[in-house]
Coordinates of C-alpha atoms in Angstrom, one line a residue:
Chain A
X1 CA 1.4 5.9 7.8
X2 CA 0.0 5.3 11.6
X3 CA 2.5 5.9 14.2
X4 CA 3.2 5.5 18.0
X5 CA 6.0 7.6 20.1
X6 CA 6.4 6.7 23.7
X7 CA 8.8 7.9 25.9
X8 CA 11.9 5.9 26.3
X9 CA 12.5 3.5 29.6
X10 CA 13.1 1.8 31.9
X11 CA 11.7 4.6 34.2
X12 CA 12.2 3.6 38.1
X13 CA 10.0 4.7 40.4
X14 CA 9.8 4.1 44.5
X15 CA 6.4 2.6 45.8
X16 CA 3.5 5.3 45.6
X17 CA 5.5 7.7 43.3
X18 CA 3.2 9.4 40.7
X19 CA 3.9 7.7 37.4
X20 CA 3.4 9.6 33.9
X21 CA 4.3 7.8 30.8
X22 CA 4.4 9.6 28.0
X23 CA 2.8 8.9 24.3
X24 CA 1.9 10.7 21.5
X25 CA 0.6 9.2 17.9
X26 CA 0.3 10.0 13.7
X27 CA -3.0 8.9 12.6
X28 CA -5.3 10.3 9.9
X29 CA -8.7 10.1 10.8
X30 CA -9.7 9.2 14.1
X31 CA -8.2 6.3 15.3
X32 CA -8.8 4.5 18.5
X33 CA -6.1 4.6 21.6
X34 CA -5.0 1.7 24.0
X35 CA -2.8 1.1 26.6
X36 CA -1.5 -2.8 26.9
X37 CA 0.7 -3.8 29.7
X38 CA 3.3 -7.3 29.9
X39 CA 4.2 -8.7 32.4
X40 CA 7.3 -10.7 32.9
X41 CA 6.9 -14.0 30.8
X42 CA 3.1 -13.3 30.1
X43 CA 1.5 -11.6 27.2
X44 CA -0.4 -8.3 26.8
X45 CA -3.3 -7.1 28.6
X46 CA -5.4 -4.3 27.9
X47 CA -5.1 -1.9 30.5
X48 CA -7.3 0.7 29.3
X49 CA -8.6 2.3 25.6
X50 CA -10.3 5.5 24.7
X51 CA -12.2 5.8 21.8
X52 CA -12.5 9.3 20.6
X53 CA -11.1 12.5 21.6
X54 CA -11.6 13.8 25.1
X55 CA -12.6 10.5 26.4
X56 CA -10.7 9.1 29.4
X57 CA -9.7 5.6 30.2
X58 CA -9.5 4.1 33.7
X59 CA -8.3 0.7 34.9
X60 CA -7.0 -0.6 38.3
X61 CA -5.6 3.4 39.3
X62 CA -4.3 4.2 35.6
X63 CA -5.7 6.7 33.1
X64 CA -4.9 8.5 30.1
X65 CA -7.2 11.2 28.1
X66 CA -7.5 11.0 24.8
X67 CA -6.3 14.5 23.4
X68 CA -6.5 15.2 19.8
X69 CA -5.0 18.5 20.1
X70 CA -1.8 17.3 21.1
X71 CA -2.3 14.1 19.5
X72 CA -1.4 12.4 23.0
X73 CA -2.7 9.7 25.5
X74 CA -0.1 9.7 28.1
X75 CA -0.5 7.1 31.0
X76 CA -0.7 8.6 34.9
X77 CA -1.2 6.4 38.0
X78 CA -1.2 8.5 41.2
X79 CA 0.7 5.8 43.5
X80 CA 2.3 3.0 42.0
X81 CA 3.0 -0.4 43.7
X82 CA 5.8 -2.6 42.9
X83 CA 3.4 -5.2 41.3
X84 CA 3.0 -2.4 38.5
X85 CA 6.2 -3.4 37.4
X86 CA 5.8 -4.2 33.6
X87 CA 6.6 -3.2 30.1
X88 CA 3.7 -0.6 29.1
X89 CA 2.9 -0.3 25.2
X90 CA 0.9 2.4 24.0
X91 CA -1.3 1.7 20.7
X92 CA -3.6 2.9 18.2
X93 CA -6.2 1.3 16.3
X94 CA -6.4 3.4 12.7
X95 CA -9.9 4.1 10.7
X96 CA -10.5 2.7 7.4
X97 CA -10.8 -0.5 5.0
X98 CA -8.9 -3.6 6.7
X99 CA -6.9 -1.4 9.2
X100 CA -7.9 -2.9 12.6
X101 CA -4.5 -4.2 13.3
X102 CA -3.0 -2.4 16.3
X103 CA -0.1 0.0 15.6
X104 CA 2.4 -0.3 18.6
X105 CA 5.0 2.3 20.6
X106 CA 8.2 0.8 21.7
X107 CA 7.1 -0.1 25.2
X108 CA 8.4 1.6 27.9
X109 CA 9.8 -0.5 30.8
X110 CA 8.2 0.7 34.7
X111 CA 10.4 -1.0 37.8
X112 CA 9.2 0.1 40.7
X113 CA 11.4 -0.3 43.6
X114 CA 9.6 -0.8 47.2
Chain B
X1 CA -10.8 -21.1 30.4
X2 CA -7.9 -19.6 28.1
X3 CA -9.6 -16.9 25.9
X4 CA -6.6 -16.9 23.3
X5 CA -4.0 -20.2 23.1
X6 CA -1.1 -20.8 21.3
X7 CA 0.9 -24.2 21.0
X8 CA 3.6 -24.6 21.5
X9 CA 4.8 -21.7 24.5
X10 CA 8.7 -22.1 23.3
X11 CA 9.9 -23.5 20.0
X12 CA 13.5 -23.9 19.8
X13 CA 14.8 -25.3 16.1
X14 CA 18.0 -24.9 13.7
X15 CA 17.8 -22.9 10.6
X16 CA 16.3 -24.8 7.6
X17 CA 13.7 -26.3 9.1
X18 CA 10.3 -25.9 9.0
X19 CA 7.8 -25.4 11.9
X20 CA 4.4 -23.9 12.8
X21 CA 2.8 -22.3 15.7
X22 CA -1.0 -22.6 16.5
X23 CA -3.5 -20.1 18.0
X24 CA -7.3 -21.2 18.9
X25 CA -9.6 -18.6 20.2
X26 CA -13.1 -19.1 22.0
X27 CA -14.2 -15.6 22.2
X28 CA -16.2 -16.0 19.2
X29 CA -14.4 -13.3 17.5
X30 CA -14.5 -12.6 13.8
X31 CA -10.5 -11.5 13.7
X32 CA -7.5 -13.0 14.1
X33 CA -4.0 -11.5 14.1
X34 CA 0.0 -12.7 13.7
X35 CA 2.1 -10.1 15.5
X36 CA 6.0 -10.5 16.1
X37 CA 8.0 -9.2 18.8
X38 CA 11.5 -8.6 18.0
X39 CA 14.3 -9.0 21.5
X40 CA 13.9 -4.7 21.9
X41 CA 10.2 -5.7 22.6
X42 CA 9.1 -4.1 19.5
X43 CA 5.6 -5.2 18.6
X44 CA 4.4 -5.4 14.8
X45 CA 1.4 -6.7 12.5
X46 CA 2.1 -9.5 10.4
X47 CA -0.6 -10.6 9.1
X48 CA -5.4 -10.6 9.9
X49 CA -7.7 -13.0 9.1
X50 CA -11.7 -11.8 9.2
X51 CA -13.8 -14.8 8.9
X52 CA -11.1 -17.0 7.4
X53 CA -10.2 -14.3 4.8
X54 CA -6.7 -12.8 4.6
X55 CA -7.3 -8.7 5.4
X56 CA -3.8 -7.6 6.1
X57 CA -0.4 -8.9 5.0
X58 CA 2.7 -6.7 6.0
X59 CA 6.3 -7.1 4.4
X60 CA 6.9 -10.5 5.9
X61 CA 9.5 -12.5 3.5
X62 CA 6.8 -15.4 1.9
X63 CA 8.6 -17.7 4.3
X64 CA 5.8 -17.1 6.6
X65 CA 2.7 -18.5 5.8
X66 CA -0.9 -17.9 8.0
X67 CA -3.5 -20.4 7.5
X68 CA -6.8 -20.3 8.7
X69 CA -9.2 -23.6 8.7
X70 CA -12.2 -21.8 10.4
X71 CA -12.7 -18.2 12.2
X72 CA -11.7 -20.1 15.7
X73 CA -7.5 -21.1 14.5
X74 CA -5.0 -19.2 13.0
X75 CA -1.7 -21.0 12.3
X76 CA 1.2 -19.7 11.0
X77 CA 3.9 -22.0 9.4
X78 CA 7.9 -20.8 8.4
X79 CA 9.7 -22.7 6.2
X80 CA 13.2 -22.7 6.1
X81 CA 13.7 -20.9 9.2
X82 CA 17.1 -18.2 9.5
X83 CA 18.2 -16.9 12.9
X84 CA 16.5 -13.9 12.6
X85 CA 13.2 -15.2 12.8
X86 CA 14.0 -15.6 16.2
X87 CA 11.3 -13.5 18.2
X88 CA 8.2 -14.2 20.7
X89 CA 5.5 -14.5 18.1
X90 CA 1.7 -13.4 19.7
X91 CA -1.5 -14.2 18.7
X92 CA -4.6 -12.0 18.6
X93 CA -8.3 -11.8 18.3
X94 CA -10.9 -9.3 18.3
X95 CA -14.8 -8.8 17.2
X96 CA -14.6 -6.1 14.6
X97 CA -18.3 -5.5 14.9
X98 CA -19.4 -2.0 13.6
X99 CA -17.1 -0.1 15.7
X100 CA -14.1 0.4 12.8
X101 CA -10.8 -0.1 15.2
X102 CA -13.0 0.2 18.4
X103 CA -12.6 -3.2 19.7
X104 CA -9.9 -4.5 22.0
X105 CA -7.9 -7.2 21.0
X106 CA -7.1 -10.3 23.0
X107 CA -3.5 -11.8 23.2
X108 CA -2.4 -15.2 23.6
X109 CA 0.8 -16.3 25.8
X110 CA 2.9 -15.9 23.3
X111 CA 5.2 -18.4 21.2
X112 CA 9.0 -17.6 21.8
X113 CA 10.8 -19.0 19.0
X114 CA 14.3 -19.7 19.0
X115 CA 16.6 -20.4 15.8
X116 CA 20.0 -21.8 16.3

């Protein structure tokens, strides 16, 4: 079946460090990649997707590319800030009858310290 | 406006009883979704509705039961509750037009349930 492997956290960064979080994915087919981000007491938020390979999603400094070689979408930010300070879940969204639910990594904690 | 609601925000109960946790949407979305989120943060389907029709429904003991009265609400009801149904239960809808797993989904707050 569909699978998500992020890198394990919590990763601590200083303000405007360059953050890479790592994820790579098990999917037949084609499936569809996001990034969602929680913050503390809130729900998720999509951050940014890519729908098929080579694409690259951007939102508010973050991106990830879409690499079906490598079956990887890892997350960069050049600079972070201490309000990026979240839990960061990589997903995919897999291809086929009724599978539109979102297959989640195990999060990966960011505390960035000013 | 909230996009994606759930009642109640925190649930706090003692095993054996039964409760249930709502989720309204006014996205006009076609697709709604149970996931839970165990205390490691893990994040997993439980169950989709497309236009009030069950699509998905993962190994969840048939304690849990979804119900949806019209594409806008999604409730999910637990009977007999044990301690470890204890989790931060989210809510989800998306559009699912012709874009097969294209579309993003929308989360609600989140319900954090709490069986003593």
């Amino acid at each position: 079946g569909d699978s998500v492997t992020q890198m394990e956290g919590p990763v601590t960064l200083s303000e405007e460090a360059f953050l890479t979080i790592n994820c790579t994915y098990t999917a037949t087919g084609y499936p569809s990649l996001f990034w969602y981000v929680q913050y503390p007491g809130e729900g998720l938020q999509l951050l940014l997707k890519a729908t098929k390979a080579d694409d690259k999603g951007s939102n508010k400094g973050f991106e990830a590319t879409y690499r079906k070689e490598t079956t990887s979408f890892h997350l960069e930010k050049g600079s972070v800030q201490v309000s990026d300070s979240a839990v960061y879940f990589c997903a995919l969204s897999g291809v086929g009858t009724g599978r539109r639910a979102l297959t989640f990594g195990s999060g990966t904690r960011l505390q960035v310290q000013p | 406006d909230t996009a994606v609601s759930q009642t109640p925000k925190y649930l706090v109960t003692q095993m054996g009883n039964d409760k249930s946790i709502k989720c309204e949407q006014n996205l006009g979305h076609d697709t709604m979704y149970w996931y839970k989120q165990d205390s490691k943060k893990f994040l997993k389907i439980m169950f989709s509705y497309n236009n009030k029709e069950l699509i998905i429904n993962e190994t969840v003991p048939n304690r849990f039961s979804p119900k949806s009265p019209d594409k806008a609400h999604l409730n999910l009801h637990i009977n007999s509750l044990e301690l470890g149904d204890s989790a931060v239960y989210f809510c989800a809808s998306s559009q699912n037009g012709q874009g097969w797993g294209t579309d993003t989904q929308y989360f609600g707050p989140g319900t954090r349930l709490t069986v003593l």
